[in-house]
PDB file of C-alpha atoms in Angstrom:
ATOM      1  CA  ASP A   1      98.398 132.177  27.111  1.00 65.00           C
ATOM      2  CA  VAL A   2      96.640 129.601  29.267  1.00 64.00           C
ATOM      3  CA  LYS A   3      93.845 127.340  27.652  1.00 90.00           C
ATOM      4  CA  VAL A   4      91.223 125.057  27.617  1.00 95.00           C
ATOM      5  CA  THR A   5      90.711 123.386  24.413  1.00 95.00           C
ATOM      6  CA  GLN A   6      87.718 121.295  23.347  1.00 95.00           C
ATOM      7  CA  SER A   7      88.876 119.135  20.333  1.00 87.00           C
ATOM      8  CA  SER A   8      85.790 120.098  18.191  1.00 90.00           C
ATOM      9  CA  ARG A   9      83.558 123.147  17.451  1.00 92.00           C
ATOM     10  CA  TYR A  10      80.704 121.829  15.680  1.00 95.00           C
ATOM     11  CA  LEU A  11      79.361 117.741  15.426  1.00 96.00           C
ATOM     12  CA  VAL A  12      76.624 116.487  14.107  1.00 97.00           C
ATOM     13  CA  LYS A  13      75.901 112.722  15.374  1.00 97.00           C
ATOM     14  CA  ARG A  14      72.995 110.410  14.924  1.00 97.00           C
ATOM     15  CA  THR A  15      70.430 108.780  17.519  1.00 98.00           C
ATOM     16  CA  GLY A  16      72.078 106.008  19.347  1.00 97.00           C
ATOM     17  CA  GLU A  17      75.400 107.035  18.065  1.00 97.00           C
ATOM     18  CA  LYS A  18      78.032 106.898  21.238  1.00 97.00           C
ATOM     19  CA  VAL A  19      79.845 110.369  21.156  1.00 97.00           C
ATOM     20  CA  PHE A  20      82.985 111.243  22.884  1.00 97.00           C
ATOM     21  CA  LEU A  21      83.767 115.151  23.595  1.00 97.00           C
ATOM     22  CA  GLU A  22      87.352 115.596  24.529  1.00 96.00           C
ATOM     23  CA  CYS A  23      88.599 118.269  26.624  1.00 97.00           C
ATOM     24  CA  VAL A  24      92.423 119.579  27.333  1.00 97.00           C
ATOM     25  CA  GLN A  25      93.786 122.079  29.599  1.00 96.00           C
ATOM     26  CA  ASP A  26      97.514 123.392  29.640  1.00 94.00           C
ATOM     27  CA  MET A  27      97.647 124.930  32.985  1.00 90.00           C
ATOM     28  CA  ASP A  28      97.757 121.833  35.438  1.00 91.00           C
ATOM     29  CA  HIS A  29      94.806 122.412  37.318  1.00 91.00           C
ATOM     30  CA  GLU A  30      93.318 119.802  39.704  1.00 91.00           C
ATOM     31  CA  ASN A  31      89.421 120.384  38.637  1.00 92.00           C
ATOM     32  CA  MET A  32      87.781 120.022  35.463  1.00 95.00           C
ATOM     33  CA  PHE A  33      84.107 120.055  34.591  1.00 95.00           C
ATOM     34  CA  TRP A  34      81.571 119.870  32.142  1.00 97.00           C
ATOM     35  CA  TYR A  35      78.398 121.949  31.595  1.00 96.00           C
ATOM     36  CA  ARG A  36      75.891 122.222  29.044  1.00 96.00           C
ATOM     37  CA  GLN A  37      74.212 125.349  27.903  1.00 94.00           C
ATOM     38  CA  ASP A  38      70.707 125.630  26.846  1.00 93.00           C
ATOM     39  CA  PRO A  39      68.795 128.997  26.142  1.00 88.00           C
ATOM     40  CA  GLY A  40      66.735 129.913  29.480  1.00 87.00           C
ATOM     41  CA  LEU A  41      68.505 127.608  31.457  1.00 90.00           C
ATOM     42  CA  GLY A  42      71.975 128.846  31.674  1.00 89.00           C
ATOM     43  CA  LEU A  43      75.181 126.392  32.553  1.00 93.00           C
ATOM     44  CA  ARG A  44      74.351 123.123  34.211  1.00 94.00           C
ATOM     45  CA  LEU A  45      76.698 121.195  35.615  1.00 94.00           C
ATOM     46  CA  ILE A  46      77.113 117.330  33.976  1.00 96.00           C
ATOM     47  CA  TYR A  47      80.065 116.078  35.761  1.00 96.00           C
ATOM     48  CA  PHE A  48      83.346 117.277  37.303  1.00 94.00           C
ATOM     49  CA  SER A  49      86.506 115.813  38.413  1.00 94.00           C
ATOM     50  CA  TYR A  50      88.928 116.744  41.128  1.00 90.00           C
ATOM     51  CA  ASP A  51      91.585 115.177  40.294  1.00 88.00           C
ATOM     52  CA  VAL A  52      92.742 112.038  37.883  1.00 90.00           C
ATOM     53  CA  LYS A  53      90.696 108.893  38.240  1.00 87.00           C
ATOM     54  CA  MET A  54      88.032 110.884  40.087  1.00 89.00           C
ATOM     55  CA  LYS A  55      84.455 112.004  39.197  1.00 93.00           C
ATOM     56  CA  GLU A  56      81.547 113.510  40.637  1.00 93.00           C
ATOM     57  CA  LYS A  57      77.959 113.328  39.416  1.00 94.00           C
ATOM     58  CA  GLY A  58      76.654 117.223  38.624  1.00 92.00           C
ATOM     59  CA  ASP A  59      72.929 118.102  38.401  1.00 91.00           C
ATOM     60  CA  ILE A  60      72.018 116.438  35.330  1.00 95.00           C
ATOM     61  CA  PRO A  61      74.469 113.336  34.618  1.00 97.00           C
ATOM     62  CA  GLU A  62      71.888 110.862  33.204  1.00 96.00           C
ATOM     63  CA  GLY A  63      72.659 109.560  29.724  1.00 96.00           C
ATOM     64  CA  TYR A  64      76.731 110.928  30.318  1.00 98.00           C
ATOM     65  CA  SER A  65      79.784 109.438  31.805  1.00 97.00           C
ATOM     66  CA  VAL A  66      83.110 110.837  31.865  1.00 97.00           C
ATOM     67  CA  SER A  67      86.892 109.809  31.882  1.00 96.00           C
ATOM     68  CA  ARG A  68      89.755 111.283  33.378  1.00 96.00           C
ATOM     69  CA  GLU A  69      92.764 109.042  33.151  1.00 94.00           C
ATOM     70  CA  LYS A  70      95.409 112.159  32.941  1.00 95.00           C
ATOM     71  CA  LYS A  71      95.342 115.492  34.483  1.00 95.00           C
ATOM     72  CA  GLU A  72      95.035 117.683  31.866  1.00 96.00           C
ATOM     73  CA  ARG A  73      92.193 115.868  29.743  1.00 96.00           C
ATOM     74  CA  PHE A  74      88.428 115.208  30.731  1.00 97.00           C
ATOM     75  CA  SER A  75      86.432 113.436  28.286  1.00 97.00           C
ATOM     76  CA  LEU A  76      82.588 113.800  27.932  1.00 97.00           C
ATOM     77  CA  ILE A  77      80.975 110.763  26.767  1.00 98.00           C
ATOM     78  CA  LEU A  78      77.131 110.346  25.342  1.00 97.00           C
ATOM     79  CA  GLU A  79      76.945 106.519  25.586  1.00 94.00           C
ATOM     80  CA  SER A  80      73.794 106.754  23.473  1.00 97.00           C
ATOM     81  CA  ALA A  81      73.040 110.171  21.727  1.00 97.00           C
ATOM     82  CA  SER A  82      69.547 111.399  22.003  1.00 97.00           C
ATOM     83  CA  THR A  83      67.811 114.615  20.635  1.00 97.00           C
ATOM     84  CA  ASN A  84      67.433 115.728  23.884  1.00 97.00           C
ATOM     85  CA  GLN A  85      71.155 116.055  24.104  1.00 98.00           C
ATOM     86  CA  THR A  86      71.564 118.534  21.317  1.00 98.00           C
ATOM     87  CA  SER A  87      73.253 121.883  22.943  1.00 97.00           C
ATOM     88  CA  MET A  88      76.129 123.633  23.685  1.00 95.00           C
ATOM     89  CA  TYR A  89      79.145 121.817  25.697  1.00 97.00           C
ATOM     90  CA  LEU A  90      81.426 123.853  27.647  1.00 96.00           C
ATOM     91  CA  CYS A  91      84.700 122.388  29.442  1.00 97.00           C
ATOM     92  CA  ALA A  92      86.138 124.337  32.157  1.00 95.00           C
ATOM     93  CA  SER A  93      89.007 123.963  34.698  1.00 93.00           C
ATOM     94  CA  LYS A  94      90.372 125.809  37.899  1.00 90.00           C
ATOM     95  CA  LYS A  95      92.991 125.007  40.548  1.00 84.00           C
ATOM     96  CA  GLY A  96      91.752 123.125  43.395  1.00 79.00           C
ATOM     97  CA  GLY A  97      90.158 124.790  46.738  1.00 74.00           C
ATOM     98  CA  GLN A  98      89.061 128.021  45.603  1.00 73.00           C
ATOM     99  CA  ALA A  99      85.807 129.210  43.674  1.00 70.00           C
ATOM    100  CA  TYR A 100      87.268 131.388  41.492  1.00 75.00           C
ATOM    101  CA  GLY A 101      89.465 130.933  38.445  1.00 79.00           C
ATOM    102  CA  TYR A 102      87.784 129.058  36.129  1.00 88.00           C
ATOM    103  CA  THR A 103      88.604 128.876  32.287  1.00 91.00           C
ATOM    104  CA  PHE A 104      86.412 127.916  29.868  1.00 94.00           C
ATOM    105  CA  GLY A 105      86.852 126.459  26.518  1.00 95.00           C
ATOM    106  CA  SER A 106      84.901 127.718  23.454  1.00 94.00           C
ATOM    107  CA  GLY A 107      82.265 125.104  23.516  1.00 95.00           C
ATOM    108  CA  THR A 108      81.280 122.015  21.276  1.00 96.00           C
ATOM    109  CA  ARG A 109      77.878 122.696  19.652  1.00 95.00           C
ATOM    110  CA  LEU A 110      76.343 118.919  19.392  1.00 97.00           C
ATOM    111  CA  THR A 111      73.579 118.498  17.356  1.00 97.00           C
ATOM    112  CA  VAL A 112      71.583 114.902  17.298  1.00 98.00           C
ATOM    113  CA  VAL A 113      69.479 114.326  14.408  1.00 97.00           C
TER     114      VAL A 113
ATOM    115  CA  ASP B   1      64.844 124.236  40.665  1.00 68.00           C
ATOM    116  CA  GLN B   2      66.790 127.163  39.893  1.00 78.00           C
ATOM    117  CA  GLN B   3      68.994 128.052  42.866  1.00 91.00           C
ATOM    118  CA  VAL B   4      70.318 131.222  40.982  1.00 95.00           C
ATOM    119  CA  LYS B   5      67.805 133.243  39.436  1.00 95.00           C
ATOM    120  CA  GLN B   6      68.219 135.873  36.444  1.00 96.00           C
ATOM    121  CA  ASN B   7      64.554 136.845  35.978  1.00 91.00           C
ATOM    122  CA  SER B   8      65.565 139.123  33.041  1.00 94.00           C
ATOM    123  CA  PRO B   9      66.213 137.373  30.120  1.00 94.00           C
ATOM    124  CA  SER B  10      67.292 140.334  28.139  1.00 96.00           C
ATOM    125  CA  LEU B  11      68.197 143.947  28.717  1.00 97.00           C
ATOM    126  CA  SER B  12      68.553 146.776  25.938  1.00 98.00           C
ATOM    127  CA  VAL B  13      70.422 150.406  26.698  1.00 98.00           C
ATOM    128  CA  GLN B  14      71.988 153.257  25.068  1.00 98.00           C
ATOM    129  CA  GLU B  15      75.443 153.951  24.946  1.00 97.00           C
ATOM    130  CA  GLY B  16      76.757 155.730  28.140  1.00 97.00           C
ATOM    131  CA  ARG B  17      74.019 154.869  30.314  1.00 98.00           C
ATOM    132  CA  ILE B  18      73.996 152.548  33.242  1.00 98.00           C
ATOM    133  CA  SER B  19      73.298 148.887  32.756  1.00 98.00           C
ATOM    134  CA  ILE B  20      71.743 146.918  35.592  1.00 98.00           C
ATOM    135  CA  LEU B  21      71.785 143.144  35.319  1.00 98.00           C
ATOM    136  CA  ASN B  22      70.194 142.015  38.350  1.00 98.00           C
ATOM    137  CA  CYS B  23      70.073 138.190  40.019  1.00 98.00           C
ATOM    138  CA  ASP B  24      68.651 136.224  43.105  1.00 97.00           C
ATOM    139  CA  TYR B  25      69.527 133.334  44.665  1.00 97.00           C
ATOM    140  CA  THR B  26      67.418 131.035  47.352  1.00 95.00           C
ATOM    141  CA  ASN B  27      70.696 129.119  49.246  1.00 91.00           C
ATOM    142  CA  SER B  28      71.871 130.659  52.141  1.00 91.00           C
ATOM    143  CA  MET B  29      74.858 128.260  51.937  1.00 90.00           C
ATOM    144  CA  PHE B  30      76.439 130.287  49.170  1.00 92.00           C
ATOM    145  CA  ASP B  31      79.168 132.718  50.269  1.00 90.00           C
ATOM    146  CA  TYR B  32      80.901 133.584  46.859  1.00 91.00           C
ATOM    147  CA  PHE B  33      79.583 135.101  43.976  1.00 94.00           C
ATOM    148  CA  LEU B  34      80.524 135.808  40.498  1.00 94.00           C
ATOM    149  CA  TRP B  35      79.786 137.417  36.975  1.00 96.00           C
ATOM    150  CA  TYR B  36      80.596 135.990  33.719  1.00 95.00           C
ATOM    151  CA  LYS B  37      80.215 137.262  30.259  1.00 96.00           C
ATOM    152  CA  LYS B  38      79.919 135.567  27.017  1.00 94.00           C
ATOM    153  CA  TYR B  39      80.271 136.214  23.457  1.00 93.00           C
ATOM    154  CA  PRO B  40      78.896 133.863  20.638  1.00 88.00           C
ATOM    155  CA  ALA B  41      81.063 131.003  19.721  1.00 82.00           C
ATOM    156  CA  GLU B  42      83.163 131.688  22.740  1.00 88.00           C
ATOM    157  CA  GLY B  43      83.335 130.240  26.317  1.00 91.00           C
ATOM    158  CA  PRO B  44      82.449 132.510  29.264  1.00 93.00           C
ATOM    159  CA  THR B  45      85.022 134.762  30.876  1.00 93.00           C
ATOM    160  CA  PHE B  46      85.201 136.001  34.263  1.00 92.00           C
ATOM    161  CA  LEU B  47      84.286 139.519  34.796  1.00 95.00           C
ATOM    162  CA  ILE B  48      83.855 139.946  38.504  1.00 95.00           C
ATOM    163  CA  SER B  49      83.275 138.371  41.765  1.00 93.00           C
ATOM    164  CA  ILE B  50      82.321 139.249  45.691  1.00 94.00           C
ATOM    165  CA  SER B  51      82.490 137.400  48.677  1.00 92.00           C
ATOM    166  CA  SER B  52      79.588 137.234  51.104  1.00 92.00           C
ATOM    167  CA  ILE B  53      81.601 139.463  53.878  1.00 93.00           C
ATOM    168  CA  LYS B  54      81.505 142.322  51.137  1.00 96.00           C
ATOM    169  CA  ASP B  55      78.693 144.478  49.845  1.00 96.00           C
ATOM    170  CA  LYS B  56      80.400 146.089  47.088  1.00 97.00           C
ATOM    171  CA  ASN B  57      83.036 145.479  44.724  1.00 97.00           C
ATOM    172  CA  GLU B  58      84.015 147.628  42.156  1.00 97.00           C
ATOM    173  CA  ASP B  59      86.837 147.255  38.980  1.00 96.00           C
ATOM    174  CA  GLY B  60      86.709 149.895  36.616  1.00 97.00           C
ATOM    175  CA  ARG B  61      83.352 150.311  34.802  1.00 98.00           C
ATOM    176  CA  PHE B  62      82.122 147.415  36.604  1.00 98.00           C
ATOM    177  CA  THR B  63      80.384 146.799  40.347  1.00 98.00           C
ATOM    178  CA  VAL B  64      79.150 143.979  42.054  1.00 98.00           C
ATOM    179  CA  PHE B  65      76.430 144.720  44.833  1.00 98.00           C
ATOM    180  CA  LEU B  66      75.251 141.959  47.390  1.00 98.00           C
ATOM    181  CA  ASN B  67      72.581 142.049  49.503  1.00 97.00           C
ATOM    182  CA  LYS B  68      72.644 139.399  51.716  1.00 96.00           C
ATOM    183  CA  SER B  69      69.359 139.775  53.455  1.00 96.00           C
ATOM    184  CA  ALA B  70      67.431 140.155  50.394  1.00 97.00           C
ATOM    185  CA  LYS B  71      69.577 137.299  48.598  1.00 97.00           C
ATOM    186  CA  HIS B  72      70.078 139.501  45.633  1.00 97.00           C
ATOM    187  CA  LEU B  73      72.819 140.637  43.761  1.00 97.00           C
ATOM    188  CA  SER B  74      73.016 143.070  40.978  1.00 98.00           C
ATOM    189  CA  LEU B  75      76.331 143.877  38.168  1.00 98.00           C
ATOM    190  CA  HIS B  76      76.166 147.976  37.160  1.00 98.00           C
ATOM    191  CA  ILE B  77      78.051 148.786  34.199  1.00 98.00           C
ATOM    192  CA  VAL B  78      78.472 152.482  33.780  1.00 97.00           C
ATOM    193  CA  PRO B  79      78.918 153.858  31.142  1.00 98.00           C
ATOM    194  CA  SER B  80      77.826 151.075  28.912  1.00 98.00           C
ATOM    195  CA  GLN B  81      79.778 150.594  25.727  1.00 97.00           C
ATOM    196  CA  PRO B  82      78.632 148.684  22.803  1.00 97.00           C
ATOM    197  CA  GLY B  83      81.249 146.063  23.199  1.00 96.00           C
ATOM    198  CA  ASP B  84      79.512 145.115  26.374  1.00 97.00           C
ATOM    199  CA  SER B  85      76.908 143.321  24.133  1.00 97.00           C
ATOM    200  CA  ALA B  86      76.770 140.110  25.657  1.00 97.00           C
ATOM    201  CA  VAL B  87      75.089 137.092  27.741  1.00 96.00           C
ATOM    202  CA  TYR B  88      75.743 138.024  31.415  1.00 97.00           C
ATOM    203  CA  PHE B  89      75.835 134.943  33.733  1.00 96.00           C
ATOM    204  CA  CYS B  90      75.392 135.326  37.372  1.00 96.00           C
ATOM    205  CA  ALA B  91      77.291 132.344  39.349  1.00 94.00           C
ATOM    206  CA  ALA B  92      77.392 131.247  42.910  1.00 93.00           C
ATOM    207  CA  SER B  93      79.601 128.963  45.068  1.00 89.00           C
ATOM    208  CA  ALA B  94      79.104 127.323  48.759  1.00 84.00           C
ATOM    209  CA  GLN B  95      81.892 127.333  51.361  1.00 65.00           C
ATOM    210  CA  TYR B  96      84.299 128.070  48.382  1.00 59.00           C
ATOM    211  CA  GLY B  97      83.227 124.500  47.044  1.00 59.00           C
ATOM    212  CA  ASN B  98      84.495 123.369  43.868  1.00 65.00           C
ATOM    213  CA  LYS B  99      81.091 123.708  41.911  1.00 80.00           C
ATOM    214  CA  LEU B 100      79.489 126.752  40.679  1.00 87.00           C
ATOM    215  CA  VAL B 101      75.686 127.191  39.966  1.00 90.00           C
ATOM    216  CA  PHE B 102      74.746 129.628  37.513  1.00 93.00           C
ATOM    217  CA  GLY B 103      71.961 131.618  36.401  1.00 94.00           C
ATOM    218  CA  ALA B 104      70.265 131.216  33.124  1.00 94.00           C
ATOM    219  CA  GLY B 105      71.531 134.374  31.798  1.00 95.00           C
ATOM    220  CA  THR B 106      70.954 137.517  30.516  1.00 97.00           C
ATOM    221  CA  ILE B 107      71.233 139.006  27.278  1.00 96.00           C
ATOM    222  CA  LEU B 108      72.766 142.626  27.365  1.00 98.00           C
ATOM    223  CA  ARG B 109      72.570 144.957  23.779  1.00 98.00           C
ATOM    224  CA  VAL B 110      74.110 148.035  24.317  1.00 98.00           C
ATOM    225  CA  LYS B 111      72.494 150.548  21.314  1.00 96.00           C
ATOM    226  CA  SER B 112      75.005 153.208  19.766  1.00 92.00           C
TER     227      SER B 112
END
């Protein structure tokens, strides 16, 4: 069964902390994505990556960075967590060159206090 | 500026009846549209899609209709079942691009 695995289901962090959210996929997909989901706003794209060591800003990249050193792993980094980054974070992957076939992880609920 | 809009935050339907979820978009470059379903504490899962060269796509109880001139699409579920209760997201992509743009979602409740 193909999977996108997010390392934590729930996280609570303090304001100003550096936070790492990890995502691993086992489908040999080229493309990986980080979204955040907020009520009334849907899923908004933070960053995505077409391939290893490649990254592109999404619609709301401010306050975030990413790392993709290996094809199967895509990390989202909150450089200095703030309360407005409290959200559900969803990782997804898909094969390159097509608009369908996204597989999502189960999400990480991050609370910044 | 939301390019994909789902104007109904929630919808309640009786079991066995039809559920109609609506979605509007503003970007005329979008040429591929998808619906995702999301249960609490799970990631979204793909439900059905439609290319801009079609106006209808059907898969079992689910049918998606696309009206390009109105920049509107809708998802019909018939008959609705209690297990269909979830959040439904409309999403769109331009030129088979690598990014999906999502709407805000509609919470569907199917009452038994």
